[in-house]
mmCIF file of C-alpha atoms in Angstrom:
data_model
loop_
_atom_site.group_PDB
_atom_site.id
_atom_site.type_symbol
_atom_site.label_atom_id
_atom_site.label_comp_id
_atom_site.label_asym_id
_atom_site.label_seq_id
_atom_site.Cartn_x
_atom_site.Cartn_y
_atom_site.Cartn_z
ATOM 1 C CA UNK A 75 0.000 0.000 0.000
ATOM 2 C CA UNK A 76 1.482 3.498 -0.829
ATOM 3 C CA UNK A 77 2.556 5.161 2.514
ATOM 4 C CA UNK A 78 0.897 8.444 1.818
ATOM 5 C CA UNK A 79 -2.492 6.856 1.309
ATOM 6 C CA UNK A 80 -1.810 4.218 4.480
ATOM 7 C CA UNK A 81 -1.116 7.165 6.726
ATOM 8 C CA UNK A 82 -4.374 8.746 5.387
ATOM 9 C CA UNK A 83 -6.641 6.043 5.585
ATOM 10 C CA UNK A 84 -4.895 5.458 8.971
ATOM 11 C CA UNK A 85 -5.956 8.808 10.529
ATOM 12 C CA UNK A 86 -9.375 8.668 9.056
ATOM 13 C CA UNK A 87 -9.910 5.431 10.501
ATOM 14 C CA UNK A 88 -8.965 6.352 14.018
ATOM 15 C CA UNK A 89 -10.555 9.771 14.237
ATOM 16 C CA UNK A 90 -14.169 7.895 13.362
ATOM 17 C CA UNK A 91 -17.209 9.907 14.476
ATOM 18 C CA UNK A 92 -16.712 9.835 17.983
ATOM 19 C CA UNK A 93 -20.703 9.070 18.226
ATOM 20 C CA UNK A 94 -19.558 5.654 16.441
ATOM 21 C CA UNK A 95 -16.485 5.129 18.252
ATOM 22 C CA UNK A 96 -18.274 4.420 21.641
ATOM 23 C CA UNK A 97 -18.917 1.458 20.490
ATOM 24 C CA UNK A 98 -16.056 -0.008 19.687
ATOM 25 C CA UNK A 99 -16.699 -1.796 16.413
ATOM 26 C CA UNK A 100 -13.089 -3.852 16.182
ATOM 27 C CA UNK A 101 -13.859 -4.621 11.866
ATOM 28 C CA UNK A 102 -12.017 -1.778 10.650
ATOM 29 C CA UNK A 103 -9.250 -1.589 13.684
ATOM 30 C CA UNK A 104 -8.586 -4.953 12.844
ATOM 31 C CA UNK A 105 -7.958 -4.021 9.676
ATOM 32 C CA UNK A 106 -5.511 -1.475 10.458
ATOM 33 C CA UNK A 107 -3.394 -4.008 12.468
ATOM 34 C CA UNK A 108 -3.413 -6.449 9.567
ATOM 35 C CA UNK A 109 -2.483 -3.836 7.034
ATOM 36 C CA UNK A 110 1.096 -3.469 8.465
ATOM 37 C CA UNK A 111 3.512 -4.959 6.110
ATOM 38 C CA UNK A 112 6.518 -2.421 6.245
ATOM 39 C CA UNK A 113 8.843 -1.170 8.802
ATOM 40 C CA UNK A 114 7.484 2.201 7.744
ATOM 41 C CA UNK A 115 4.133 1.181 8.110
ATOM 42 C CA UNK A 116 4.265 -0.087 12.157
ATOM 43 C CA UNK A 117 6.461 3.484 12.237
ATOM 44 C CA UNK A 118 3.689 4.940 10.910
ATOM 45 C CA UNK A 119 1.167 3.491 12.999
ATOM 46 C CA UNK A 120 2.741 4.292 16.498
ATOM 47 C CA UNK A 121 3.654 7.845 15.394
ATOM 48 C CA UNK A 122 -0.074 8.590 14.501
ATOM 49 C CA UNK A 123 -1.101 7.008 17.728
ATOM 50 C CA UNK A 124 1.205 9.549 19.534
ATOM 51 C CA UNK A 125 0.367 12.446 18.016
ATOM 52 C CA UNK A 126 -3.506 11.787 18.812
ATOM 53 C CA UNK A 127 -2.466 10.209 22.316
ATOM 54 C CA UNK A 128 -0.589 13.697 23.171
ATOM 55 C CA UNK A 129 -2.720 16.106 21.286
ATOM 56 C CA UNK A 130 -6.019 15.113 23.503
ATOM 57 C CA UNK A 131 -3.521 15.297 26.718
ATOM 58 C CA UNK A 132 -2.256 18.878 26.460
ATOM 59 C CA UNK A 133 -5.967 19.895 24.956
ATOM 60 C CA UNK A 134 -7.407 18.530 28.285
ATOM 61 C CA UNK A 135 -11.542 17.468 28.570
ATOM 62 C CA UNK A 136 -12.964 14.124 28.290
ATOM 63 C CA UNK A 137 -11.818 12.169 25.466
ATOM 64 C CA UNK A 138 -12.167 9.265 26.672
ATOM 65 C CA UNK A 139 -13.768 7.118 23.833
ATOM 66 C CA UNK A 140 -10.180 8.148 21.390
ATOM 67 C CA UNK A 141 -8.075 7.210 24.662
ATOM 68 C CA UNK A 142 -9.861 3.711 24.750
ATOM 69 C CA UNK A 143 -9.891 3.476 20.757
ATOM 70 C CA UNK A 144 -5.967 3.975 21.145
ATOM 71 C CA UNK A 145 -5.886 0.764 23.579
ATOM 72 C CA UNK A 146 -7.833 -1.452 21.733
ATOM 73 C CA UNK A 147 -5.516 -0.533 18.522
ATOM 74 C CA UNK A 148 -2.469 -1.151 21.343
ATOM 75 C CA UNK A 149 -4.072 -3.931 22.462
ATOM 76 C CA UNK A 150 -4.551 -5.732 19.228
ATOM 77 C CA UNK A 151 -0.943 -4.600 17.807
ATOM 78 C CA UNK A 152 0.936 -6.403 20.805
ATOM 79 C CA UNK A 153 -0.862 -9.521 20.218
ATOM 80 C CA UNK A 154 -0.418 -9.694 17.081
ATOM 81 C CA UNK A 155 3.217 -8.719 16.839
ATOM 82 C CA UNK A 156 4.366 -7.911 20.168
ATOM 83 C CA UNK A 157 6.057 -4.430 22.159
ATOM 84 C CA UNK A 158 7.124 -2.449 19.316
ATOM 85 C CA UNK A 159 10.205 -3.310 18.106
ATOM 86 C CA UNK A 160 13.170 -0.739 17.163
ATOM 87 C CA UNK A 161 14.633 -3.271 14.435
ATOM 88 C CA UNK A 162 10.299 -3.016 12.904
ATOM 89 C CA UNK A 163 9.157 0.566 13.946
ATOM 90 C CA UNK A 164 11.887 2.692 15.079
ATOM 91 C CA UNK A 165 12.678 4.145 18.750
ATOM 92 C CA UNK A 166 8.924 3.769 18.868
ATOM 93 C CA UNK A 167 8.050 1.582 22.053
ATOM 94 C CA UNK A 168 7.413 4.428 24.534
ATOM 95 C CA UNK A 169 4.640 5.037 22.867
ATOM 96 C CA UNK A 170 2.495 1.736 23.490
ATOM 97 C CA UNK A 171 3.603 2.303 26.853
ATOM 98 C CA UNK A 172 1.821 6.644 26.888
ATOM 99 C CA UNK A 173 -1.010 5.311 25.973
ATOM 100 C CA UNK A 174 -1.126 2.596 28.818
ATOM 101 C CA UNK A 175 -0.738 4.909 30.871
ATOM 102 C CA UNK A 176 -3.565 6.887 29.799
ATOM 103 C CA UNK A 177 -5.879 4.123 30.460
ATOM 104 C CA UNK A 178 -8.711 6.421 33.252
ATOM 105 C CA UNK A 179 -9.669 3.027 35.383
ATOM 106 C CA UNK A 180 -7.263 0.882 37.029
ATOM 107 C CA UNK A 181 -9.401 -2.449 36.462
ATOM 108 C CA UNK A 182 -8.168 -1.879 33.005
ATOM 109 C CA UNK A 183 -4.892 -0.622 33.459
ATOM 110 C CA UNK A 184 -4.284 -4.284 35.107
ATOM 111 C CA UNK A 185 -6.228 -6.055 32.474
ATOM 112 C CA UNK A 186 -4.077 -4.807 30.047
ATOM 113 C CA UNK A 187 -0.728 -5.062 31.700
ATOM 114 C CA UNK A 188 0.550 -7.505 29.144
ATOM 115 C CA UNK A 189 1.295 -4.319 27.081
ATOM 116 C CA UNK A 190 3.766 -3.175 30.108
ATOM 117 C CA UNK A 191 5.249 -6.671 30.808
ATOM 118 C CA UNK A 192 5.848 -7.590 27.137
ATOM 119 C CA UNK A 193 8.172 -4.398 27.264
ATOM 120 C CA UNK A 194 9.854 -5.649 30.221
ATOM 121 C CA UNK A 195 10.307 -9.054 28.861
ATOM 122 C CA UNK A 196 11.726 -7.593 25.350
ATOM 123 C CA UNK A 197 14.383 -5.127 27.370
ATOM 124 C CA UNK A 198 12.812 -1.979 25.982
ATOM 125 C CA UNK A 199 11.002 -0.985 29.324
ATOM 126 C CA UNK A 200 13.798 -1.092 32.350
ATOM 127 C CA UNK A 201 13.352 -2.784 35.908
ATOM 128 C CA UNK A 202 13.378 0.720 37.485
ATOM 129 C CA UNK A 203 10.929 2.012 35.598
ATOM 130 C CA UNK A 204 8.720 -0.721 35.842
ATOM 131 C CA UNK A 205 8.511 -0.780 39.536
ATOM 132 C CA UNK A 206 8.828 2.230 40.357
ATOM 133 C CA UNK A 207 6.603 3.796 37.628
ATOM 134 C CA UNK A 208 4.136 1.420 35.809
ATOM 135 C CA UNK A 209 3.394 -0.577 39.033
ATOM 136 C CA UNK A 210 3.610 2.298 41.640
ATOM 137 C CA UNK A 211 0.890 4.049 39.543
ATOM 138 C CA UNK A 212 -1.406 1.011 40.460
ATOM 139 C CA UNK A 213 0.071 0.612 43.744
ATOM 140 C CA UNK A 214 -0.122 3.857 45.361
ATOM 141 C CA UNK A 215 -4.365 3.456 44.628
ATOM 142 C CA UNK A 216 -5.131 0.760 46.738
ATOM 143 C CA UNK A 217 -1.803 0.334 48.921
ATOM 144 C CA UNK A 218 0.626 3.249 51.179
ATOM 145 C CA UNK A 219 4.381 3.201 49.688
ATOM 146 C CA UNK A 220 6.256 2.717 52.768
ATOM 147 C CA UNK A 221 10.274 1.941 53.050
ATOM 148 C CA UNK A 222 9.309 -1.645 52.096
ATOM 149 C CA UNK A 223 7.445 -1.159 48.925
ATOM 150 C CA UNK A 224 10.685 -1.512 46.204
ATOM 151 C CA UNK A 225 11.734 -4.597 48.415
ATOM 152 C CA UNK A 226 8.816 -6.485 47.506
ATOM 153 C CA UNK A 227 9.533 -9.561 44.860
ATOM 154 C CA UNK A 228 8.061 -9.031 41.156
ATOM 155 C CA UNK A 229 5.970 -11.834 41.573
ATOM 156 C CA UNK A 230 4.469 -10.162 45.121
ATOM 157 C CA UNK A 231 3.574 -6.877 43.652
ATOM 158 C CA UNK A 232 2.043 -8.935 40.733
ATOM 159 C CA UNK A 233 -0.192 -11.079 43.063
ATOM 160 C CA UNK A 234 -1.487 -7.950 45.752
ATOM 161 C CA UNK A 235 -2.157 -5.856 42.401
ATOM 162 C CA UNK A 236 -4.059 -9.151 40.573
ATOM 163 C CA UNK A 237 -2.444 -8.344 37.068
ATOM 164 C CA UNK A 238 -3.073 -9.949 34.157
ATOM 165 C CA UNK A 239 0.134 -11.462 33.558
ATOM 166 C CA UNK A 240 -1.386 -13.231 30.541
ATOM 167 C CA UNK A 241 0.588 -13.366 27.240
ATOM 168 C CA UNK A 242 -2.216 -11.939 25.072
ATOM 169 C CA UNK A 243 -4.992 -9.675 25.871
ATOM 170 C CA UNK A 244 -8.867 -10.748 25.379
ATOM 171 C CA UNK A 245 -10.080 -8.333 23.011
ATOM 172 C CA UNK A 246 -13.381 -9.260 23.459
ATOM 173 C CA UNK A 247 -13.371 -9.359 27.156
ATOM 174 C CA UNK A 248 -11.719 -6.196 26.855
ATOM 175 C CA UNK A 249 -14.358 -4.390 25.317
ATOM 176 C CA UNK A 250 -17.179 -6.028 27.767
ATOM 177 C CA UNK A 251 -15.258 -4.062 30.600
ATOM 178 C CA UNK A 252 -15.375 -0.943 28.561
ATOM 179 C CA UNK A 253 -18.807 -1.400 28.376
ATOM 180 C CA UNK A 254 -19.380 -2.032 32.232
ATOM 181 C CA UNK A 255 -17.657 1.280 32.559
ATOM 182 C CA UNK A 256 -19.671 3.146 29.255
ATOM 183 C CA UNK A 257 -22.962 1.980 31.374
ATOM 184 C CA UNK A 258 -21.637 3.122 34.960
ATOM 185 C CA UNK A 259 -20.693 6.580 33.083
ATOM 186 C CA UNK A 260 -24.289 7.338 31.668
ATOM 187 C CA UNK A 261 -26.129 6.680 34.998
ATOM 188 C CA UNK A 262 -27.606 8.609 36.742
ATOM 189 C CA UNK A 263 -25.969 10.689 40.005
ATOM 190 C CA UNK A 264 -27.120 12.831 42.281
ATOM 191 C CA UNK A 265 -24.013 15.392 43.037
ATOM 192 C CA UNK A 266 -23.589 15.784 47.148
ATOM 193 C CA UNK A 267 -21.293 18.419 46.307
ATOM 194 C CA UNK A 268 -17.709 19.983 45.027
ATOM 195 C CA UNK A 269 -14.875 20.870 47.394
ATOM 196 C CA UNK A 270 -11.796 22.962 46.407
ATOM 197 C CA UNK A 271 -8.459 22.059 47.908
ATOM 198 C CA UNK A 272 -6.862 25.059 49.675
ATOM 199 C CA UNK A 273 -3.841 23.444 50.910
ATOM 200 C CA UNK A 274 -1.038 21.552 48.715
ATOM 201 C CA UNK A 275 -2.126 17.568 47.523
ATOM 202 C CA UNK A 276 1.680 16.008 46.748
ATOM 203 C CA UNK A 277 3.921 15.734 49.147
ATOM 204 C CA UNK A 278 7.406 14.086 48.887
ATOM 205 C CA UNK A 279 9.609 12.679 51.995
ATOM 206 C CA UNK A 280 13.265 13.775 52.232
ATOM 207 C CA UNK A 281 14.975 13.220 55.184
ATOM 208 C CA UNK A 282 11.664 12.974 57.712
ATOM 209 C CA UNK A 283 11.230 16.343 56.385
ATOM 210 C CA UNK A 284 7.289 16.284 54.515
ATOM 211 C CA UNK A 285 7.667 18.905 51.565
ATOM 212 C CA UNK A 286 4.416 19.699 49.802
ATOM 213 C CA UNK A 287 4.089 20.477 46.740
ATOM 214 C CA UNK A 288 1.335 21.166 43.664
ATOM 215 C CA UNK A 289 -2.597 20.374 44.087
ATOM 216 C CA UNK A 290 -4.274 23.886 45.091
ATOM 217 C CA UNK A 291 -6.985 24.751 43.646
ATOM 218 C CA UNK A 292 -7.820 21.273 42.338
ATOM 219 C CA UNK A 293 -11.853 20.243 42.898
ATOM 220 C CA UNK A 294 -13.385 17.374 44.194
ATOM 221 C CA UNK A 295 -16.656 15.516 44.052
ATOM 222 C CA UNK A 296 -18.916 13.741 45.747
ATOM 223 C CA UNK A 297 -22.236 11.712 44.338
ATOM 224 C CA UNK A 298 -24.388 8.802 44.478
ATOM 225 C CA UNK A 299 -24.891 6.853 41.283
ATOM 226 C CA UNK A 300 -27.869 5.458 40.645
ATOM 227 C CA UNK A 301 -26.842 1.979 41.542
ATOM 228 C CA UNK A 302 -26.656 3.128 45.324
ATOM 229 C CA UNK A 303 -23.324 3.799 45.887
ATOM 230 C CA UNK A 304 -21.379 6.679 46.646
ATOM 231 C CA UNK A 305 -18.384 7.889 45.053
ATOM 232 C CA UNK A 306 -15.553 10.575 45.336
ATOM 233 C CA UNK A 307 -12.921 11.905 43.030
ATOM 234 C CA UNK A 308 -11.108 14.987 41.162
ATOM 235 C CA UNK A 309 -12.938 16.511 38.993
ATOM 236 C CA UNK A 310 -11.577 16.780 35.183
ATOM 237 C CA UNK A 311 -9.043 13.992 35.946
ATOM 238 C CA UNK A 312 -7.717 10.979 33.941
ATOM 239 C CA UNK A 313 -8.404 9.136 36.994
ATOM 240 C CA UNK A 314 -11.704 7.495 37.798
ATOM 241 C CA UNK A 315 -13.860 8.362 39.855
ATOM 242 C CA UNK A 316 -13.793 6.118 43.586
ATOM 243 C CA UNK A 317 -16.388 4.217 45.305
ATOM 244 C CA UNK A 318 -16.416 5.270 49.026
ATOM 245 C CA UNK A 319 -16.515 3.188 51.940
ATOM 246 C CA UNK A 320 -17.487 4.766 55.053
ATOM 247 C CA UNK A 321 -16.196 4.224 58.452
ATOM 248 C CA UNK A 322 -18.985 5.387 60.630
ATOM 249 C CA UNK A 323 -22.937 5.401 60.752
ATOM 250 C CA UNK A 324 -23.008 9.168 60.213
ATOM 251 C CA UNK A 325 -21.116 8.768 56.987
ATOM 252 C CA UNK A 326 -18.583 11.245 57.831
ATOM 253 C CA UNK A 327 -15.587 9.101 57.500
ATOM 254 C CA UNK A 328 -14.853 7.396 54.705
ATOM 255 C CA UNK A 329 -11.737 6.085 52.355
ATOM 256 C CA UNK A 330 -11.729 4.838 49.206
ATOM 257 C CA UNK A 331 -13.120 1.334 48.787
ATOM 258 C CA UNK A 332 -10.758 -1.393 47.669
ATOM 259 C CA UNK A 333 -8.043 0.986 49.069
ATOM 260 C CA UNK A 334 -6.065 -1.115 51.877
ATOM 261 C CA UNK A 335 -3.784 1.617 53.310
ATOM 262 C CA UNK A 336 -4.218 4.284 56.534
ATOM 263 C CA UNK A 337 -5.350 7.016 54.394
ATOM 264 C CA UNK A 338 -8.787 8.569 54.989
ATOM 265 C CA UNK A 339 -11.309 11.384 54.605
ATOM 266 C CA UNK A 340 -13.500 13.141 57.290
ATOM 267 C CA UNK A 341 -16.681 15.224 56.435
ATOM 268 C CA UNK A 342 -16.558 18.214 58.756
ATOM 269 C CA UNK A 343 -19.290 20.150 61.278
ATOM 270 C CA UNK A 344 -18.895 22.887 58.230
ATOM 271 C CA UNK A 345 -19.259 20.533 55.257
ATOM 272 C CA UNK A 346 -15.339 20.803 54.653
ATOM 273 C CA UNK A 347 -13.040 17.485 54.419
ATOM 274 C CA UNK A 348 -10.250 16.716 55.415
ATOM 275 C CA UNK A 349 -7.855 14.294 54.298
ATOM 276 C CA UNK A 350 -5.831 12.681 56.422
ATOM 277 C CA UNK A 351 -2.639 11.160 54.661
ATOM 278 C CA UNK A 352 0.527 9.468 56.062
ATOM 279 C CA UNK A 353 3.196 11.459 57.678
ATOM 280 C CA UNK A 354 0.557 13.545 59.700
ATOM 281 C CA UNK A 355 0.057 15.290 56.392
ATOM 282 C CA UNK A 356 -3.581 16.648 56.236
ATOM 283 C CA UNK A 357 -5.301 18.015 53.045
ATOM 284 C CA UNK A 358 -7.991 20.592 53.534
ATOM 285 C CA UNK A 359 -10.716 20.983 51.013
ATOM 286 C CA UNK A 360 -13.398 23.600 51.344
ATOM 287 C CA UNK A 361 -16.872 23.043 50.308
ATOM 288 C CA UNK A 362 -17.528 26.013 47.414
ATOM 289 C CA UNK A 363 -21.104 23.632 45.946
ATOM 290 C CA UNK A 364 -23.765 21.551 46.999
#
């Protein structure tokens, strides 16, 4: 195929009415895996997926439906011919792993962690970065780092997290969780309110000394979906939002559910939270909405 038409037919393909694209229909992504012959062509391929995988990051909002579109085409690409290789697509591989990381819910982050480990296997993604990027990312949402965390064994931090340490990934039971989370996203919530933080979110440790750093101004929320459960979580943020747990009868205290570490909120007497973190570091987020 002539490489000016393939990197046409490419971008049409992937920037489908986004309508359309909700849905997932794998025909024609298929397609686009199974048309790459040429070294140019998988160099081609990743380089268009990077320049629509950063593009919607620096533009901000929700594009969601691309981001997933992206993963599938990942998805399909490293079972087909595995993590990008430099020899087949050029200094390239980084890019399968951007757009892993832009996976919003951590239930597919892990379902789709044969992109990460087929990088590790291969030599193109390093031990350091694995641990203490890929895997801390996960991690650090349902577990504290302590002192201990980069002593755990590989095959430890795979079994807490559950990964799918499988050598392919389901496409199809891929899309059925991206269709759990399409349903959960169109129900219904009523909003209990949107807090502001006033004080900083990221701290670092250096020497026993707690530095803070970044998060003012950043706005949380609060709802209950329609399914009965309560959730809590930054608004305009890659991240999902979180299910709450609460602690108490009054429904005052609460952490995230699933989340196994000492961290935890508290609803105050003036409708502000606070969020108590390790290290006696607390967060303070003022109520601005109901």
């Amino acid at each position: 195929m002539n490489s000016k038409f393939f990197i046409i037919s490419l971008f049409l393909t992937i920037n489908i009415d986004l309508v359309r694209s909700q849905f997932h229909d794998t025909t024609e992504l298929k397609l686009i895996i199974n048309k790459l012959k040429t070294p140019e062509q998988h160099k081609i391929f990743w380089d268009k997926l990077y320049q629509i995988d950063q593009t919607l990051a620096q533009k901000g909002g929700n594009h969601d439906s691309i981001f997933e579109r992206n993963l599938i085409l990942a998805s399909m690409y490293i079972n087909k011919y595995g993590f990008p290789d430099p020899k087949r697509s050029g200094n390239n591989g980084y890019i399968a792993s951007y757009i892993w990381v832009h996976t919003k819910y951590l239930d597919m982050e892990k379902f789709t962690f044969p992109i990460i480990m087929k990088g590790f296997k291969s030599g193109l993604i390093e031990y350091n970065d694995l641990v203490n990027y890929f895997i801390s990312g996960m991690y650090t949402q349902e577990f504290d780092i302590d002192d201990n965390y980069q002593n755990i064994s590989l095959n430890d931090l795979f079994y807490k997290l559950q990964l799918n340490l499988s050598d392919t990934i389901d496409i199809h039971k891929l899309l059925l969780k991206l269709n759990r989370f399409h349903s959960f996203e169109k129900g219904h919530r009523s909003n209990l309110g949107i807090w502001q933080i006033f004080t900083p979110r990221d701290t670092l440790r250096y020497n026993d000394i707690v530095i803070p750093r970044g998060g003012e101004g950043e706005k949380c929320q609060m709802f209950k979906h329609e399914n009965e459960n309560y959730y809590f979580g930054f608004l305009n943020s890659a991240v999902e939002y979180k299910e709450i747990e609460f602690l108490n009868a009054n429904k005052t205290i609460f952490k995230t559910k699933y989340y196994h570490g000492i961290e935890y909120y508290e609803i105050m007497e003036n409708g502000d939270i606070t969020w108590f973190r390790k290290h006696n570091v607390t967060i303070n987020m003022r109520k601005i909405r109901k």
